[in-house]
mmCIF file of C-alpha atoms in Angstrom:
data_model
loop_
_atom_site.group_PDB
_atom_site.id
_atom_site.type_symbol
_atom_site.label_atom_id
_atom_site.label_comp_id
_atom_site.label_asym_id
_atom_site.label_seq_id
_atom_site.Cartn_x
_atom_site.Cartn_y
_atom_site.Cartn_z
ATOM 1 C CA UNK F 15 95.488 41.730 -250.227
ATOM 2 C CA UNK F 16 94.179 44.190 -247.659
ATOM 3 C CA UNK F 17 94.186 41.772 -244.706
ATOM 4 C CA UNK F 18 90.408 41.463 -244.619
ATOM 5 C CA UNK F 19 88.043 38.535 -244.281
ATOM 6 C CA UNK F 20 84.803 37.468 -245.930
ATOM 7 C CA UNK F 21 82.464 35.214 -243.953
ATOM 8 C CA UNK F 22 79.447 33.755 -245.732
ATOM 9 C CA UNK F 23 76.366 32.457 -243.944
ATOM 10 C CA UNK F 24 73.749 30.589 -245.969
ATOM 11 C CA UNK F 25 70.405 29.419 -244.664
ATOM 12 C CA UNK F 26 68.417 27.270 -247.116
ATOM 13 C CA UNK F 27 65.241 28.979 -248.327
ATOM 14 C CA UNK F 28 66.146 32.149 -246.378
ATOM 15 C CA UNK F 29 69.157 33.581 -248.129
ATOM 16 C CA UNK F 30 72.848 34.312 -247.863
ATOM 17 C CA UNK F 31 74.633 36.961 -245.812
ATOM 18 C CA UNK F 32 78.154 38.163 -246.549
ATOM 19 C CA UNK F 33 80.169 39.681 -243.698
ATOM 20 C CA UNK F 34 83.114 41.627 -245.064
ATOM 21 C CA UNK F 35 85.743 42.788 -242.598
ATOM 22 C CA UNK F 36 88.467 45.172 -243.722
ATOM 23 C CA UNK F 37 91.111 46.740 -241.507
ATOM 24 C CA UNK F 38 90.659 50.426 -240.853
ATOM 25 C CA UNK F 39 92.267 53.158 -238.840
ATOM 26 C CA UNK F 40 92.351 52.764 -235.087
ATOM 27 C CA UNK F 41 89.624 54.875 -233.477
ATOM 28 C CA UNK F 42 90.707 57.674 -231.130
ATOM 29 C CA UNK F 43 89.117 55.842 -228.204
ATOM 30 C CA UNK F 44 88.693 52.104 -228.038
ATOM 31 C CA UNK F 45 85.496 51.032 -226.325
ATOM 32 C CA UNK F 46 85.888 48.362 -223.674
ATOM 33 C CA UNK F 47 83.980 45.130 -224.028
ATOM 34 C CA UNK F 48 82.970 42.326 -221.699
ATOM 35 C CA UNK F 49 84.248 39.776 -224.208
ATOM 36 C CA UNK F 50 87.895 38.877 -224.647
ATOM 37 C CA UNK F 51 89.207 40.169 -227.990
ATOM 38 C CA UNK F 52 90.336 37.573 -230.492
ATOM 39 C CA UNK F 53 93.874 38.930 -230.386
ATOM 40 C CA UNK F 54 94.233 37.607 -226.836
ATOM 41 C CA UNK F 55 93.752 34.110 -228.240
ATOM 42 C CA UNK F 56 96.875 34.313 -230.389
ATOM 43 C CA UNK F 57 100.216 32.684 -229.791
ATOM 44 C CA UNK F 58 103.548 31.856 -231.316
ATOM 45 C CA UNK F 59 103.211 28.078 -231.513
ATOM 46 C CA UNK F 60 103.444 26.062 -234.726
ATOM 47 C CA UNK F 61 100.144 24.717 -236.068
ATOM 48 C CA UNK F 62 99.460 22.239 -238.853
ATOM 49 C CA UNK F 63 96.353 22.786 -241.009
ATOM 50 C CA UNK F 64 95.091 20.010 -243.286
ATOM 51 C CA UNK F 65 92.384 21.310 -245.634
ATOM 52 C CA UNK F 66 91.745 20.283 -249.235
ATOM 53 C CA UNK F 67 89.943 23.484 -250.300
ATOM 54 C CA UNK F 68 92.613 26.094 -251.153
ATOM 55 C CA UNK F 69 90.452 29.114 -250.285
ATOM 56 C CA UNK F 70 89.353 27.677 -246.926
ATOM 57 C CA UNK F 71 92.950 26.702 -246.152
ATOM 58 C CA UNK F 72 94.109 30.235 -247.006
ATOM 59 C CA UNK F 73 91.459 31.808 -244.736
ATOM 60 C CA UNK F 74 92.412 29.572 -241.796
ATOM 61 C CA UNK F 75 96.101 30.231 -242.405
ATOM 62 C CA UNK F 76 95.536 34.000 -242.529
ATOM 63 C CA UNK F 77 93.446 34.031 -239.327
ATOM 64 C CA UNK F 78 96.084 32.036 -237.468
ATOM 65 C CA UNK F 79 99.174 33.801 -238.821
ATOM 66 C CA UNK F 80 97.604 37.199 -238.093
ATOM 67 C CA UNK F 81 97.239 35.984 -234.492
ATOM 68 C CA UNK F 82 100.975 35.226 -234.366
ATOM 69 C CA UNK F 83 101.009 31.477 -234.994
ATOM 70 C CA UNK F 84 103.466 29.777 -237.354
ATOM 71 C CA UNK F 85 101.398 27.681 -239.775
ATOM 72 C CA UNK F 86 102.235 24.622 -241.858
ATOM 73 C CA UNK F 87 99.634 23.594 -244.446
ATOM 74 C CA UNK F 88 98.673 20.312 -246.067
ATOM 75 C CA UNK F 89 96.255 19.641 -248.929
ATOM 76 C CA UNK F 90 95.141 16.221 -247.693
ATOM 77 C CA UNK F 91 95.381 13.843 -244.764
ATOM 78 C CA UNK F 92 98.422 11.952 -246.014
ATOM 79 C CA UNK F 93 100.382 15.156 -246.540
ATOM 80 C CA UNK F 94 99.370 16.191 -242.998
ATOM 81 C CA UNK F 95 100.727 12.948 -241.535
ATOM 82 C CA UNK F 96 103.968 13.357 -243.486
ATOM 83 C CA UNK F 97 104.374 16.956 -242.255
ATOM 84 C CA UNK F 98 103.551 15.857 -238.709
ATOM 85 C CA UNK F 99 106.308 13.224 -238.851
ATOM 86 C CA UNK F 100 108.753 15.781 -240.249
ATOM 87 C CA UNK F 101 107.915 18.511 -237.696
ATOM 88 C CA UNK F 102 106.596 16.494 -234.744
ATOM 89 C CA UNK F 103 108.774 18.252 -232.178
ATOM 90 C CA UNK F 104 107.571 21.715 -233.172
ATOM 91 C CA UNK F 105 103.845 21.178 -233.909
ATOM 92 C CA UNK F 106 101.675 22.248 -230.980
ATOM 93 C CA UNK F 107 98.303 21.533 -232.611
ATOM 94 C CA UNK F 108 96.853 20.016 -235.775
ATOM 95 C CA UNK F 109 93.624 21.144 -237.458
ATOM 96 C CA UNK F 110 92.146 18.414 -239.647
ATOM 97 C CA UNK F 111 89.300 18.768 -242.111
ATOM 98 C CA UNK F 112 87.006 15.794 -241.547
ATOM 99 C CA UNK F 113 86.484 15.060 -245.268
ATOM 100 C CA UNK F 114 89.629 15.126 -247.425
ATOM 101 C CA UNK F 115 90.975 13.153 -250.373
ATOM 102 C CA UNK F 116 93.747 10.561 -250.107
ATOM 103 C CA UNK F 117 93.342 10.207 -246.319
ATOM 104 C CA UNK F 118 90.350 11.485 -244.334
ATOM 105 C CA UNK F 119 90.759 13.620 -241.240
ATOM 106 C CA UNK F 120 89.772 10.676 -239.040
ATOM 107 C CA UNK F 121 92.390 8.393 -240.633
ATOM 108 C CA UNK F 122 95.065 11.089 -240.424
ATOM 109 C CA UNK F 123 94.115 11.563 -236.755
ATOM 110 C CA UNK F 124 94.585 7.840 -236.087
ATOM 111 C CA UNK F 125 98.044 7.881 -237.684
ATOM 112 C CA UNK F 126 99.086 11.066 -235.876
ATOM 113 C CA UNK F 127 97.948 9.593 -232.551
ATOM 114 C CA UNK F 128 100.042 6.469 -233.248
ATOM 115 C CA UNK F 129 103.059 8.758 -233.559
ATOM 116 C CA UNK F 130 102.115 10.901 -230.546
ATOM 117 C CA UNK F 131 99.134 9.708 -228.456
ATOM 118 C CA UNK F 132 98.878 13.125 -226.769
ATOM 119 C CA UNK F 133 98.998 15.274 -229.926
ATOM 120 C CA UNK F 134 96.218 17.868 -229.700
ATOM 121 C CA UNK F 135 93.883 17.877 -232.702
ATOM 122 C CA UNK F 136 90.896 19.966 -233.732
ATOM 123 C CA UNK F 137 88.565 18.689 -236.441
ATOM 124 C CA UNK F 138 86.930 21.104 -238.889
ATOM 125 C CA UNK F 139 83.803 20.540 -240.955
ATOM 126 C CA UNK F 140 81.543 22.456 -243.269
ATOM 127 C CA UNK F 141 78.741 19.943 -242.919
ATOM 128 C CA UNK F 142 75.612 20.743 -240.956
ATOM 129 C CA UNK F 143 76.065 19.516 -237.357
ATOM 130 C CA UNK F 144 72.518 18.105 -237.455
ATOM 131 C CA UNK F 145 73.327 15.827 -240.394
ATOM 132 C CA UNK F 146 77.028 15.190 -239.837
ATOM 133 C CA UNK F 147 78.868 12.958 -237.392
ATOM 134 C CA UNK F 148 79.184 15.810 -234.849
ATOM 135 C CA UNK F 149 77.734 13.723 -232.007
ATOM 136 C CA UNK F 150 80.550 11.175 -232.282
ATOM 137 C CA UNK F 151 83.102 13.970 -231.810
ATOM 138 C CA UNK F 152 81.308 15.023 -228.626
ATOM 139 C CA UNK F 153 81.198 11.435 -227.329
ATOM 140 C CA UNK F 154 84.940 11.069 -227.954
ATOM 141 C CA UNK F 155 85.735 14.471 -226.373
ATOM 142 C CA UNK F 156 87.206 15.720 -229.640
ATOM 143 C CA UNK F 157 87.050 19.392 -230.561
ATOM 144 C CA UNK F 158 85.091 20.304 -233.677
ATOM 145 C CA UNK F 159 84.975 23.723 -235.382
ATOM 146 C CA UNK F 160 82.368 24.580 -238.001
ATOM 147 C CA UNK F 161 83.254 26.121 -241.341
ATOM 148 C CA UNK F 162 83.044 28.799 -242.545
ATOM 149 C CA UNK F 163 85.344 29.881 -239.762
ATOM 150 C CA UNK F 164 84.325 32.503 -237.274
ATOM 151 C CA UNK F 165 87.780 33.962 -236.502
ATOM 152 C CA UNK F 166 87.025 34.448 -232.797
ATOM 153 C CA UNK F 167 85.719 30.888 -232.402
ATOM 154 C CA UNK F 168 88.652 29.396 -234.314
ATOM 155 C CA UNK F 169 91.242 31.356 -232.318
ATOM 156 C CA UNK F 170 89.590 30.608 -228.984
ATOM 157 C CA UNK F 171 89.276 26.887 -229.776
ATOM 158 C CA UNK F 172 92.929 26.716 -230.850
ATOM 159 C CA UNK F 173 94.109 28.582 -227.743
ATOM 160 C CA UNK F 174 91.940 26.428 -225.441
ATOM 161 C CA UNK F 175 93.220 23.196 -227.023
ATOM 162 C CA UNK F 176 96.865 24.279 -226.742
ATOM 163 C CA UNK F 177 96.360 25.409 -223.150
ATOM 164 C CA UNK F 178 94.627 22.141 -222.220
ATOM 165 C CA UNK F 179 97.458 20.175 -223.827
ATOM 166 C CA UNK F 180 100.085 22.215 -221.991
ATOM 167 C CA UNK F 181 98.264 21.686 -218.690
ATOM 168 C CA UNK F 182 98.085 17.924 -219.335
ATOM 169 C CA UNK F 183 101.802 17.806 -220.150
ATOM 170 C CA UNK F 184 102.553 19.734 -216.943
ATOM 171 C CA UNK F 185 100.492 17.310 -214.863
ATOM 172 C CA UNK F 186 102.233 14.333 -216.466
ATOM 173 C CA UNK F 187 105.650 15.849 -215.687
ATOM 174 C CA UNK F 188 104.618 16.559 -212.092
ATOM 175 C CA UNK F 189 103.431 12.972 -211.721
ATOM 176 C CA UNK F 190 106.769 11.725 -213.065
ATOM 177 C CA UNK F 191 108.602 13.686 -210.358
ATOM 178 C CA UNK F 192 106.760 11.852 -207.581
#
């Protein structure tokens, strides 16, 4: 309700850390930083999020809408494919949870790529990268974001994927003009 975030980090046999971020007043002077602020990773494009956990979906939606994106949400892979078909011309990027009911993220990805072979997709997982299928994503040059979401990492990954897709589309159009 206050526009804040709660990030939880758990390390087995070591404990759990809660990071609570609440908006506050702007300081009189803003210190400069060598890192790019997350706000610079925002945009106005339409994104599709497919996530079966309501709270995780709400966090991702809030992070992305606060950065200026228009967000469509789906509770499972099949709903994501249906929304993609309905809004194909306006969706700039799809975020797919790897493990979902009805249709997994991988299966939804396959169906979305049949509709649009160049559709940019980011996979999301809460599973430990050491025990999950993370290596296969690397081998296939697919983007993977770990949950719980680090807002800066999520926004940067989304912006990078959209920018890479836009650059690819531009190169394809330039090649068509030859």
